[in-house]
Tab-separated table of C-alpha atoms in Angstrom:
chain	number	residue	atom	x	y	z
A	1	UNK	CA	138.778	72.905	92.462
A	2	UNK	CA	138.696	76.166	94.179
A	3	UNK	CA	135.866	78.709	93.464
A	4	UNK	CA	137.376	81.852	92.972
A	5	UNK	CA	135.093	83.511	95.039
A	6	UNK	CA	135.784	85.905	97.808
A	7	UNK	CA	132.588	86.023	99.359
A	8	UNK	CA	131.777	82.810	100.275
A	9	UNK	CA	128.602	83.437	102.900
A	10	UNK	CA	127.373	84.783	99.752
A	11	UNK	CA	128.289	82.348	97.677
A	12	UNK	CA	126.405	79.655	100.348
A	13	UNK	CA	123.840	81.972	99.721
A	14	UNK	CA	123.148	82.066	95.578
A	15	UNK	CA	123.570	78.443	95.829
A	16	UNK	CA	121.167	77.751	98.737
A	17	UNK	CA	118.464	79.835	97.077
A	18	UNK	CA	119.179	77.761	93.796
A	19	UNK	CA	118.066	75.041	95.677
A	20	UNK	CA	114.978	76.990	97.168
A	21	UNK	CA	113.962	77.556	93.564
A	22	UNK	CA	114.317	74.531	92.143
A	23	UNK	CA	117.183	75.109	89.546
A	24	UNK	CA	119.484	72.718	91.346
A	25	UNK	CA	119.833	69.687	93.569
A	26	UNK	CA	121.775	69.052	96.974
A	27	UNK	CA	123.048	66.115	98.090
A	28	UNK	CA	125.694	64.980	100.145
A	29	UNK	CA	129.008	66.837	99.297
A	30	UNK	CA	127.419	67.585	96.289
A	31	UNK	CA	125.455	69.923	94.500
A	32	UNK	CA	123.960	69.395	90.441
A	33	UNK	CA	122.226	71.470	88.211
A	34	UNK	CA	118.455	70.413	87.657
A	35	UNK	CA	116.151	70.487	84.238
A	36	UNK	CA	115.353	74.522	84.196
A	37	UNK	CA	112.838	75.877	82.055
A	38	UNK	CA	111.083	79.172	82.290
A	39	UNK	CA	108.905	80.783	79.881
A	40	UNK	CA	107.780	84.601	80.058
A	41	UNK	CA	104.982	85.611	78.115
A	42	UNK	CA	104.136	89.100	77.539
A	43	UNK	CA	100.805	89.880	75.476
A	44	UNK	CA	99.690	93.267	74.305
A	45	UNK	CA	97.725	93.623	76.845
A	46	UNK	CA	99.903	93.106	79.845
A	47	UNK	CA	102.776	94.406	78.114
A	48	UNK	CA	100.779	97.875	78.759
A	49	UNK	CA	101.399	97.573	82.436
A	50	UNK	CA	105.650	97.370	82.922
A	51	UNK	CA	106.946	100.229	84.584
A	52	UNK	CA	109.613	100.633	82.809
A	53	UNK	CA	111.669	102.913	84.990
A	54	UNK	CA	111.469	100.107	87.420
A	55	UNK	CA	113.767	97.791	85.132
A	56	UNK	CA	117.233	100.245	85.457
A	57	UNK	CA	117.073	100.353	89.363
A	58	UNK	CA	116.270	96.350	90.023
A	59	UNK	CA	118.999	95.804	86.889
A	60	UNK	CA	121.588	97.998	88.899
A	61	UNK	CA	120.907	95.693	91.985
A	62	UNK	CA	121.760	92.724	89.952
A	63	UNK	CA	125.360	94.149	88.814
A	64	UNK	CA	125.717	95.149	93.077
A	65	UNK	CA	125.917	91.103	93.409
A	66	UNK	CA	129.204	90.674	91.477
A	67	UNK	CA	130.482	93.461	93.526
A	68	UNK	CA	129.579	91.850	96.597
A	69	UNK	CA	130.922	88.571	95.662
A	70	UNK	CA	134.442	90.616	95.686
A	71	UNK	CA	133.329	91.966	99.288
A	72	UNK	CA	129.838	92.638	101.156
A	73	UNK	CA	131.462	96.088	101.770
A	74	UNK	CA	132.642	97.059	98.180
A	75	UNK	CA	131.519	100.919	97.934
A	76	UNK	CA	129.460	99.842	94.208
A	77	UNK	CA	126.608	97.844	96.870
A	78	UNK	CA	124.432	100.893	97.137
A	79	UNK	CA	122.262	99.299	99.561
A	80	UNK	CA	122.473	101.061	102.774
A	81	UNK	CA	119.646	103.436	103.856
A	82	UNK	CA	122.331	106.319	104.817
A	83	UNK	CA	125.108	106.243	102.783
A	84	UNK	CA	123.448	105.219	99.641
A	85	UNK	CA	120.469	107.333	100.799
A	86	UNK	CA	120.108	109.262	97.049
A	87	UNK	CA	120.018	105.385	95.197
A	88	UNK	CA	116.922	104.601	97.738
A	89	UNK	CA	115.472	107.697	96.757
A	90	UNK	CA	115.180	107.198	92.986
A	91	UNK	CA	113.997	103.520	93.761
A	92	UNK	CA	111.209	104.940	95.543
A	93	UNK	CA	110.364	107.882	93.442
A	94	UNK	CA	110.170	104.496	90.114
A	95	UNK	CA	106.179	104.575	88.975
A	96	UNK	CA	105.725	100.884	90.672
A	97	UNK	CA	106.692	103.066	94.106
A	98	UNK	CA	104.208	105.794	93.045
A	99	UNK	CA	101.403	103.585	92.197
A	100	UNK	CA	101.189	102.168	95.410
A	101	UNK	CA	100.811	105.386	97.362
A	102	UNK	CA	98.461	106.359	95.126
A	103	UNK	CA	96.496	103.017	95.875
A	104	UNK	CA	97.312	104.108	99.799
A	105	UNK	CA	95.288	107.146	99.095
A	106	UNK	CA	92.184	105.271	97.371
A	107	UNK	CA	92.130	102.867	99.969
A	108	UNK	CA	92.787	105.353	102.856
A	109	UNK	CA	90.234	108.123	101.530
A	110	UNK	CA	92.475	110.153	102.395
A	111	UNK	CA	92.188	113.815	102.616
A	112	UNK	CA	92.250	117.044	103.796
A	113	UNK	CA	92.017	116.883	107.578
A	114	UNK	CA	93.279	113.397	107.953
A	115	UNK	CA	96.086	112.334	110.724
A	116	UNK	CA	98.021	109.732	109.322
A	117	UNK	CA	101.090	108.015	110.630
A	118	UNK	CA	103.758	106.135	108.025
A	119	UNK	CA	105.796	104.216	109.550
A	120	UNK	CA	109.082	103.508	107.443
A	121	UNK	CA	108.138	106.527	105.668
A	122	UNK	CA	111.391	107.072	103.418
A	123	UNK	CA	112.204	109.908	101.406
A	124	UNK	CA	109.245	109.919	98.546
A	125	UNK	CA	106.307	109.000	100.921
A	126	UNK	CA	106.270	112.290	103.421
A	127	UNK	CA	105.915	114.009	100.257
A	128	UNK	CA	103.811	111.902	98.040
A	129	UNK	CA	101.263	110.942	101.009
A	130	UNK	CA	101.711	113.789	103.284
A	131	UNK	CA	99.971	116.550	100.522
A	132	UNK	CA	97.109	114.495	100.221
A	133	UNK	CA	96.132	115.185	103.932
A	134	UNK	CA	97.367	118.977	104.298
A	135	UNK	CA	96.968	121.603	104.819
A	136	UNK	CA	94.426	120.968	108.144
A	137	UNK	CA	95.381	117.873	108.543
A	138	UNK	CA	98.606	116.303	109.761
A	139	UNK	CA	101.043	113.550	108.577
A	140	UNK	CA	103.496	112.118	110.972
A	141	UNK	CA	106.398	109.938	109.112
A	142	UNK	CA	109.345	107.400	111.526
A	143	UNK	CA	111.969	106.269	110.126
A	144	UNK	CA	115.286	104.741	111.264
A	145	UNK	CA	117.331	106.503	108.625
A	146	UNK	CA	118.313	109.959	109.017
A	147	UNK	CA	119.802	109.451	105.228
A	148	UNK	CA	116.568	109.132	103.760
A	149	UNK	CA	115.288	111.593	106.077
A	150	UNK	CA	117.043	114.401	105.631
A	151	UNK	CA	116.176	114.320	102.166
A	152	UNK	CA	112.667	114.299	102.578
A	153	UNK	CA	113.188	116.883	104.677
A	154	UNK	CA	114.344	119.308	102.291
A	155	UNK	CA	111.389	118.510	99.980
A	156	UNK	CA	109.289	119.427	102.322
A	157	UNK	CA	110.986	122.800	102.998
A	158	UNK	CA	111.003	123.507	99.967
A	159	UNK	CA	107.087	122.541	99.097
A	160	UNK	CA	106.239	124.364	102.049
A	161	UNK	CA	103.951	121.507	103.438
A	162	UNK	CA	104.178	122.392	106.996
A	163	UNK	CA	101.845	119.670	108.454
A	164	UNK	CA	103.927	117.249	107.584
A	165	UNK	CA	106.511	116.062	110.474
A	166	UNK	CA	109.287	113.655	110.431
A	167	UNK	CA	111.135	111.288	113.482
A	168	UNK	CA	113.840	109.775	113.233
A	169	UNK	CA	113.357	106.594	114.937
A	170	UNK	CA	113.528	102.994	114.950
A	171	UNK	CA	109.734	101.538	114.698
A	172	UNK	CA	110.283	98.999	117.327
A	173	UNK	CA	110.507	101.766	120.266
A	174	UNK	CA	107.279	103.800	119.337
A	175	UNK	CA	105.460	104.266	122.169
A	176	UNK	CA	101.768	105.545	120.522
A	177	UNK	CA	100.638	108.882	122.674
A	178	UNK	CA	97.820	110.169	120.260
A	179	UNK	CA	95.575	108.654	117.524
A	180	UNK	CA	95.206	108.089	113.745
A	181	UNK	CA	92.688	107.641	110.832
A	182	UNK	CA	95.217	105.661	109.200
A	183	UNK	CA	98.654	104.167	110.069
A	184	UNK	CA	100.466	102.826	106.942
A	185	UNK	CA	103.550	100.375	106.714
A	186	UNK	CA	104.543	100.417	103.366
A	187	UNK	CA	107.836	97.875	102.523
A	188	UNK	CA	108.853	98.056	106.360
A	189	UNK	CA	107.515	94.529	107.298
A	190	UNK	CA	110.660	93.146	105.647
A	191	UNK	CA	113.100	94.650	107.656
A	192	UNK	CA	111.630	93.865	111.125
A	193	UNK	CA	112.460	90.363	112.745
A	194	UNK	CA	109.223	90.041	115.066
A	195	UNK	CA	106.193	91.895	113.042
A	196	UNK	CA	103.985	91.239	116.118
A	197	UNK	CA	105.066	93.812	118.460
A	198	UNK	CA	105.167	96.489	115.824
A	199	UNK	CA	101.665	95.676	114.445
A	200	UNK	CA	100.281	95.689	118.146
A	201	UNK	CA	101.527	99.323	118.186
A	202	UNK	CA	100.469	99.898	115.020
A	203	UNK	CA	97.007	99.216	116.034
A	204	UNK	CA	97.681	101.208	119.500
A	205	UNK	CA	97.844	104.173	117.197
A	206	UNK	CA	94.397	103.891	115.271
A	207	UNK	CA	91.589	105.584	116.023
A	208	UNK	CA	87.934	104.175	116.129
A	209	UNK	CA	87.129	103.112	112.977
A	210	UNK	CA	90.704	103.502	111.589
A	211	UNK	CA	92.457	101.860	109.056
A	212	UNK	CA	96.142	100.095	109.090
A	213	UNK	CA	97.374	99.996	105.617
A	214	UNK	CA	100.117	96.999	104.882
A	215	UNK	CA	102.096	96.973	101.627
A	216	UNK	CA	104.512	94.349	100.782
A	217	UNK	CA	105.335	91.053	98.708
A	218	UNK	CA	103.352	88.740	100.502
A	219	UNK	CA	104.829	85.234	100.430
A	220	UNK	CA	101.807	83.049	99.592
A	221	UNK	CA	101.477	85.233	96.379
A	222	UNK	CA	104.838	85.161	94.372
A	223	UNK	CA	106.377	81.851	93.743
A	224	UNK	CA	110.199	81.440	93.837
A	225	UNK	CA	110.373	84.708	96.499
A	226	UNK	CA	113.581	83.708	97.501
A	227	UNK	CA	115.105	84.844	94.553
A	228	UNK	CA	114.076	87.927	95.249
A	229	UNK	CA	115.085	87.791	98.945
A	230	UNK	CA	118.607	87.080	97.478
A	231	UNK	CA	119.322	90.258	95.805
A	232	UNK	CA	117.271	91.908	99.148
A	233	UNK	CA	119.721	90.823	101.435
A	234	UNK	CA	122.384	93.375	100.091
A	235	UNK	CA	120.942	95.601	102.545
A	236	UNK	CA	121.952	94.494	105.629
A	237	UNK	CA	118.798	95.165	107.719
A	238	UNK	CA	116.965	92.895	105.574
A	239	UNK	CA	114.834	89.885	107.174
A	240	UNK	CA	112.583	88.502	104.727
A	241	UNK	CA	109.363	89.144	103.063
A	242	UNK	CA	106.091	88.819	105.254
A	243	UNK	CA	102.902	86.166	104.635
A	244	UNK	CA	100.143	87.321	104.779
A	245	UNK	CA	99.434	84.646	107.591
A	246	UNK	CA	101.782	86.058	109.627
A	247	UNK	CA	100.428	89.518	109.482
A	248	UNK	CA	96.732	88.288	110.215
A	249	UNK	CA	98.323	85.871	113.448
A	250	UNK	CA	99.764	88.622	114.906
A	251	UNK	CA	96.798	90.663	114.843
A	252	UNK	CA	94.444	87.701	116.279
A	253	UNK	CA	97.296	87.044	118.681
A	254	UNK	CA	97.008	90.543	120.125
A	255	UNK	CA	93.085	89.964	120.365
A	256	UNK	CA	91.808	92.364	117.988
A	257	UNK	CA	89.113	91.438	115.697
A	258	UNK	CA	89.021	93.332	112.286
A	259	UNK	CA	87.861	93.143	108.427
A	260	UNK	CA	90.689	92.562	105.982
A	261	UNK	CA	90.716	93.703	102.420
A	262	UNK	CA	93.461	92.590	100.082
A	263	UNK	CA	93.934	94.736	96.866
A	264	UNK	CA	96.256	92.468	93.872
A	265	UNK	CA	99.287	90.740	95.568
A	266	UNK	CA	100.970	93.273	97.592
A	267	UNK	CA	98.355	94.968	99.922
A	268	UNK	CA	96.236	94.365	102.935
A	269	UNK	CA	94.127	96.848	104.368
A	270	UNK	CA	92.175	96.130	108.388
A	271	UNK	CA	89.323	97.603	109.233
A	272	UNK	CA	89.395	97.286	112.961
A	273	UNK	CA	85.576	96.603	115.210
């Protein structure tokens, strides 16, 4: 019998990450549902740390996948960087978002006086990050999308935070010309198919002593990522999510030698000698 479906690559998809997780089986020609159990169990105590603004924006990604079982370019996917550029602006600006620039700015020290380059800086960060180093001190943001860029563009107009400055580029081509106390990729790893290159030139771009800041899911710390990689891969640029592994490879690979820090699941911090 038919699967009335439309979308079948996505369909291969849902059912392929299925397997990943363990809720069914493959076979040959075949495919069966296996014994799934999952229990969630909120106490008190960790019940005080949902974000619950959070829970909207990942449940308004979840309706986007019956949309793009109809078609991957159905205009209800609000996944892409430019034209859905004010839906990736409230997901950053959710308190999970703000919490980890915050963190950025603990581990960082930043402050006044500071040169710091973000790259994948969005909309929320120029703003968010770039006040904490102004007004002597300078915060350069790159991004690909001039979407998300032109909005955080007009915040900064209008907060008058003149040492902040924005390029629109694509990571991959930065050629490094002057130095930083910190470089931060924040939720960029994802998107880039060979993280080695743009670490190197992330490095390129620290000064002595300097810090590069990495915040993502790392794979070796959630189980069942994939799941979350499904609903991901609405947006188009999408790769997967980085291990942590990979990140420390590439840096060894490129010959640098360096302290790393990791702060809960989602952040690594190198301290470069």
């Amino acid at each position: 019998m038919a699967i009335p479906i439309k979308n079948k690559p996505l369909l291969k998809s849902l059912l392929d990450t299925y397997g990943k997780i363990g809720v069914v089986g493959t076979g040959f020609n075949e495919i069966w549902a296996k014994d799934f159990y999952y229990k969630l169990a909120l106490t008190k105590e960790k019940n005080k740390y949902l974000i619950p603004d959070w829970i909207p924006i990942f449940e308004e990604i979840y309706k986007m996948i019956d949309y793009a079982a109809i078609s991957p370019e159905h205009p209800k996917i609000l996944m892409d960087f430019d034209k859905d550029a004010d839906f990736w602006d409230m997901r950053l600006n959710t308190g999970l978002n703000s919490v980890y620039r915050h963190l950025i700015k603990r581990i960082g020290l930043l402050r006044d006086g500071m040169r710091v380059l973000d790259l994948g800086c969005g909309s929320v960060s120029p703003v968010e990050i770039g006040r904490f180093v102004g007004p002597n001190g300078e915060y350069v943001g790159v991004d690909f999308s001039p979407g998300t860029l032109s909005i955080a563009k007009q915040k900064i107009k209008d907060l008058g935070l003149d040492w902040v400055i924005l390029k629109e580029m694509d990571i991959r081509s930065i050629i490094p010309k002057r130095k930083y106390d910190v470089v931060i990729m924040s939720f960029v790893l994802e998107y880039i198919p060979d993280i080695q290159s743009v670490i190197r030139k992330a490095v390129q771009a620290l000064d002595e002593n300097g810090k590069l800041v990495i915040v993502d899911p790392f794979r070796e710390n959630y189980p069942d990522i994939e799941a979350w990689e499904f609903f991901e891969s609405l947006t188009k640029e999408f790769v997967k999510f980085p291990s942590k592994a990979e990140i420390i490879n590439a840096l060894e690979y490129n010959g640098y030698t360096f302290i790393p820090r990791e702060f809960g699941k989602s952040v690594l911090v190198f301290e470069l000698q």
